[in-house]
PDB file of C-alpha atoms in Angstrom:
ATOM      1  CA  MET G   1       0.000   0.000   0.000  1.00  0.00           C
ATOM      2  CA  LEU G   2       1.258   3.473  -0.876  1.00  0.00           C
ATOM      3  CA  ILE G   3       0.266   6.244   1.544  1.00  0.00           C
ATOM      4  CA  ALA G   4       0.690   9.941   0.658  1.00  0.00           C
ATOM      5  CA  PHE G   5       0.954  12.912   3.016  1.00  0.00           C
ATOM      6  CA  PRO G   6       0.773  16.516   1.686  1.00  0.00           C
ATOM      7  CA  VAL G   7       3.717  18.417   3.200  1.00  0.00           C
ATOM      8  CA  GLY G   8       5.618  21.683   2.807  1.00  0.00           C
ATOM      9  CA  GLY G   9       8.999  20.030   2.225  1.00  0.00           C
ATOM     10  CA  ASP G  10      10.488  16.553   2.203  1.00  0.00           C
ATOM     11  CA  SER G  11      11.894  15.615   5.578  1.00  0.00           C
ATOM     12  CA  GLN G  12      10.372  12.155   5.250  1.00  0.00           C
ATOM     13  CA  GLY G  13       8.837  11.075   8.565  1.00  0.00           C
ATOM     14  CA  GLU G  14       9.649  14.372  10.245  1.00  0.00           C
ATOM     15  CA  SER G  15       7.684  16.417   7.682  1.00  0.00           C
ATOM     16  CA  VAL G  16       4.794  18.504   8.981  1.00  0.00           C
ATOM     17  CA  ILE G  17       1.433  17.915   7.291  1.00  0.00           C
ATOM     18  CA  PHE G  18       0.545  20.836   4.983  1.00  0.00           C
ATOM     19  CA  GLU G  19      -2.747  22.573   5.770  1.00  0.00           C
ATOM     20  CA  HIS G  20      -4.129  22.485   2.214  1.00  0.00           C
ATOM     21  CA  PHE G  21      -4.020  19.215   0.260  1.00  0.00           C
ATOM     22  CA  ALA G  22      -3.841  20.563  -3.307  1.00  0.00           C
ATOM     23  CA  ALA G  23      -1.467  23.433  -2.484  1.00  0.00           C
ATOM     24  CA  ALA G  24       1.168  21.185  -0.899  1.00  0.00           C
ATOM     25  CA  PRO G  25       4.413  21.436  -2.877  1.00  0.00           C
ATOM     26  CA  VAL G  26       5.400  17.867  -1.979  1.00  0.00           C
ATOM     27  CA  PHE G  27       3.709  14.612  -1.046  1.00  0.00           C
ATOM     28  CA  VAL G  28       5.790  12.372   1.189  1.00  0.00           C
ATOM     29  CA  THR G  29       4.927   8.756   0.472  1.00  0.00           C
ATOM     30  CA  TYR G  30       5.339   5.638   2.536  1.00  0.00           C
ATOM     31  CA  ASP G  31       5.268   2.174   0.977  1.00  0.00           C
ATOM     32  CA  THR G  32       4.033  -0.387   3.492  1.00  0.00           C
ATOM     33  CA  SER G  33       5.557  -3.260   1.487  1.00  0.00           C
ATOM     34  CA  SER G  34       9.116  -1.929   1.382  1.00  0.00           C
ATOM     35  CA  GLU G  35       8.749   0.222   4.540  1.00  0.00           C
ATOM     36  CA  LYS G  36      10.473   3.085   2.700  1.00  0.00           C
ATOM     37  CA  TYR G  37       9.706   6.762   2.276  1.00  0.00           C
ATOM     38  CA  GLY G  38       9.590   8.541  -1.069  1.00  0.00           C
ATOM     39  CA  GLN G  39       8.296  11.801  -2.479  1.00  0.00           C
ATOM     40  CA  ILE G  40       6.101  13.147  -5.236  1.00  0.00           C
ATOM     41  CA  LEU G  41       6.639  16.760  -6.319  1.00  0.00           C
ATOM     42  CA  ASN G  42       3.424  18.718  -6.877  1.00  0.00           C
ATOM     43  CA  GLU G  43       4.718  21.181  -9.468  1.00  0.00           C
ATOM     44  CA  GLU G  44       1.217  22.528 -10.148  1.00  0.00           C
ATOM     45  CA  ALA G  45       0.402  23.307  -6.510  1.00  0.00           C
ATOM     46  CA  THR G  46      -0.330  26.980  -7.192  1.00  0.00           C
ATOM     47  CA  LEU G  47      -2.733  26.422 -10.100  1.00  0.00           C
ATOM     48  CA  SER G  48      -6.475  26.890  -9.633  1.00  0.00           C
ATOM     49  CA  ALA G  49      -7.121  23.282 -10.689  1.00  0.00           C
ATOM     50  CA  GLY G  50      -4.781  22.077  -7.959  1.00  0.00           C
ATOM     51  CA  SER G  51      -6.973  19.371  -6.442  1.00  0.00           C
ATOM     52  CA  LYS G  52      -7.679  17.783  -9.840  1.00  0.00           C
ATOM     53  CA  ASN G  53      -4.003  17.891 -10.770  1.00  0.00           C
ATOM     54  CA  ALA G  54      -2.893  16.579  -7.371  1.00  0.00           C
ATOM     55  CA  SER G  55      -5.447  13.757  -7.561  1.00  0.00           C
ATOM     56  CA  ASP G  56      -4.245  12.767 -11.028  1.00  0.00           C
ATOM     57  CA  LEU G  57      -0.610  12.951  -9.907  1.00  0.00           C
ATOM     58  CA  LEU G  58      -1.248  10.640  -6.947  1.00  0.00           C
ATOM     59  CA  THR G  59      -3.267   8.217  -9.059  1.00  0.00           C
ATOM     60  CA  LYS G  60      -0.444   7.939 -11.612  1.00  0.00           C
ATOM     61  CA  ALA G  61       2.003   7.244  -8.768  1.00  0.00           C
ATOM     62  CA  GLY G  62      -0.155   4.374  -7.482  1.00  0.00           C
ATOM     63  CA  VAL G  63      -1.197   5.997  -4.196  1.00  0.00           C
ATOM     64  CA  ASN G  64      -3.906   4.108  -2.270  1.00  0.00           C
ATOM     65  CA  VAL G  65      -4.374   6.394   0.752  1.00  0.00           C
ATOM     66  CA  VAL G  66      -4.036  10.121   1.498  1.00  0.00           C
ATOM     67  CA  VAL G  67      -3.690  11.479   5.046  1.00  0.00           C
ATOM     68  CA  ALA G  68      -4.546  15.200   5.040  1.00  0.00           C
ATOM     69  CA  ALA G  69      -5.230  18.073   7.435  1.00  0.00           C
ATOM     70  CA  GLY G  70      -7.176  20.365   5.099  1.00  0.00           C
ATOM     71  CA  ILE G  71      -8.986  19.057   2.040  1.00  0.00           C
ATOM     72  CA  GLY G  72     -12.251  20.055   0.387  1.00  0.00           C
ATOM     73  CA  ASP G  73     -15.309  18.006  -0.498  1.00  0.00           C
ATOM     74  CA  GLY G  74     -14.463  18.069  -4.206  1.00  0.00           C
ATOM     75  CA  ALA G  75     -10.975  16.681  -3.657  1.00  0.00           C
ATOM     76  CA  ILE G  76     -12.250  13.962  -1.309  1.00  0.00           C
ATOM     77  CA  ASN G  77     -14.907  12.938  -3.828  1.00  0.00           C
ATOM     78  CA  ARG G  78     -12.414  12.957  -6.704  1.00  0.00           C
ATOM     79  CA  LEU G  79      -9.838  10.912  -4.790  1.00  0.00           C
ATOM     80  CA  ASN G  80     -12.489   8.425  -3.658  1.00  0.00           C
ATOM     81  CA  GLY G  81     -13.722   8.148  -7.254  1.00  0.00           C
ATOM     82  CA  LEU G  82     -10.173   7.301  -8.316  1.00  0.00           C
ATOM     83  CA  GLY G  83      -9.966   4.573  -5.662  1.00  0.00           C
ATOM     84  CA  ILE G  84      -7.920   6.554  -3.126  1.00  0.00           C
ATOM     85  CA  GLU G  85      -9.120   6.586   0.485  1.00  0.00           C
ATOM     86  CA  VAL G  86      -8.745   9.807   2.505  1.00  0.00           C
ATOM     87  CA  PHE G  87      -8.081  10.018   6.249  1.00  0.00           C
ATOM     88  CA  TRP G  88      -7.705  12.963   8.617  1.00  0.00           C
ATOM     89  CA  SER G  89      -4.311  13.848  10.027  1.00  0.00           C
ATOM     90  CA  HIS G  90      -4.443  13.795  13.803  1.00  0.00           C
ATOM     91  CA  ALA G  91      -0.867  14.402  14.913  1.00  0.00           C
ATOM     92  CA  GLY G  92       0.251  16.829  12.189  1.00  0.00           C
ATOM     93  CA  MET G  93       3.546  15.066  11.486  1.00  0.00           C
ATOM     94  CA  VAL G  94       4.064  12.257   8.996  1.00  0.00           C
ATOM     95  CA  GLU G  95       5.731   9.711  11.289  1.00  0.00           C
ATOM     96  CA  TYR G  96       3.071  10.042  13.994  1.00  0.00           C
ATOM     97  CA  ASP G  97       0.130  10.042  11.586  1.00  0.00           C
ATOM     98  CA  LEU G  98       1.641   7.024   9.845  1.00  0.00           C
ATOM     99  CA  LYS G  99       1.729   5.103  13.139  1.00  0.00           C
ATOM    100  CA  LEU G 100      -1.867   6.116  13.878  1.00  0.00           C
ATOM    101  CA  PHE G 101      -3.017   5.088  10.400  1.00  0.00           C
ATOM    102  CA  LEU G 102      -1.274   1.720  10.538  1.00  0.00           C
ATOM    103  CA  SER G 103      -2.897   1.019  13.915  1.00  0.00           C
ATOM    104  CA  GLY G 104      -6.350   1.949  12.575  1.00  0.00           C
ATOM    105  CA  LYS G 105      -6.691   5.103  14.677  1.00  0.00           C
ATOM    106  CA  LEU G 106      -7.213   7.782  11.996  1.00  0.00           C
ATOM    107  CA  ALA G 107     -10.741   8.797  11.028  1.00  0.00           C
ATOM    108  CA  GLY G 108     -11.845   8.500   7.427  1.00  0.00           C
ATOM    109  CA  ALA G 109     -12.615  11.802   5.691  1.00  0.00           C
ATOM    110  CA  THR G 110     -16.169  12.013   4.365  1.00  0.00           C
ATOM    111  CA  LYS G 111     -16.754  15.776   4.541  1.00  0.00           C
ATOM    112  CA  GLY G 112     -14.169  18.412   3.639  1.00  0.00           C
ATOM    113  CA  LYS G 113     -12.418  20.863   5.961  1.00  0.00           C
ATOM    114  CA  CYS G 114     -11.194  23.445   3.482  1.00  0.00           C
ATOM    115  CA  ASP G 115     -12.900  26.416   1.872  1.00  0.00           C
ATOM    116  CA  GLY G 116     -10.331  27.196  -0.826  1.00  0.00           C
ATOM    117  CA  ALA G 117      -9.595  30.650   0.639  1.00  0.00           C
ATOM    118  CA  PHE G 118      -5.847  29.955   0.491  1.00  0.00           C
ATOM    119  CA  ARG G 119      -5.980  30.296  -3.329  1.00  0.00           C
ATOM    120  CA  GLN G 120      -7.342  33.847  -3.345  1.00  0.00           C
TER     121      GLN G 120
END
C-alpha cells in the first residue's frame, strides 16, 4: 500500500502535514511493502485546478491512501472516485500520523475541511 501525506517540504517522517491538500508542494509517500519513504513533487500546486491535478498525480504514482489536514469536499470525492481513500491527520507530522493510520486510529474523511480561501 502506498500512503501519501501533503507536506511543505520533504523531511520524510519528520515532515509537517501541509494545511491544504492541493497546495502542498510535496507529497511524502510511505510504501508499506518496502517500509520506505519517497516523495512526489506537486509542481502545479499553485494552479487553480490544484486538487484535480494533485489527484491525477497521486493516481499515476499508485497511491492508495491520502492522510490530510485540510482538504475540500471536491478533492475527497475525486480521490475516492479514483480509488484513493482519505483520512484525517491527527498528529500533524508524517511519522506520527503514519503510526496512527497503521494502527487503525485515523478517522476516514467524508466531509471536507477546506474552503479554498488559500488560493485567493
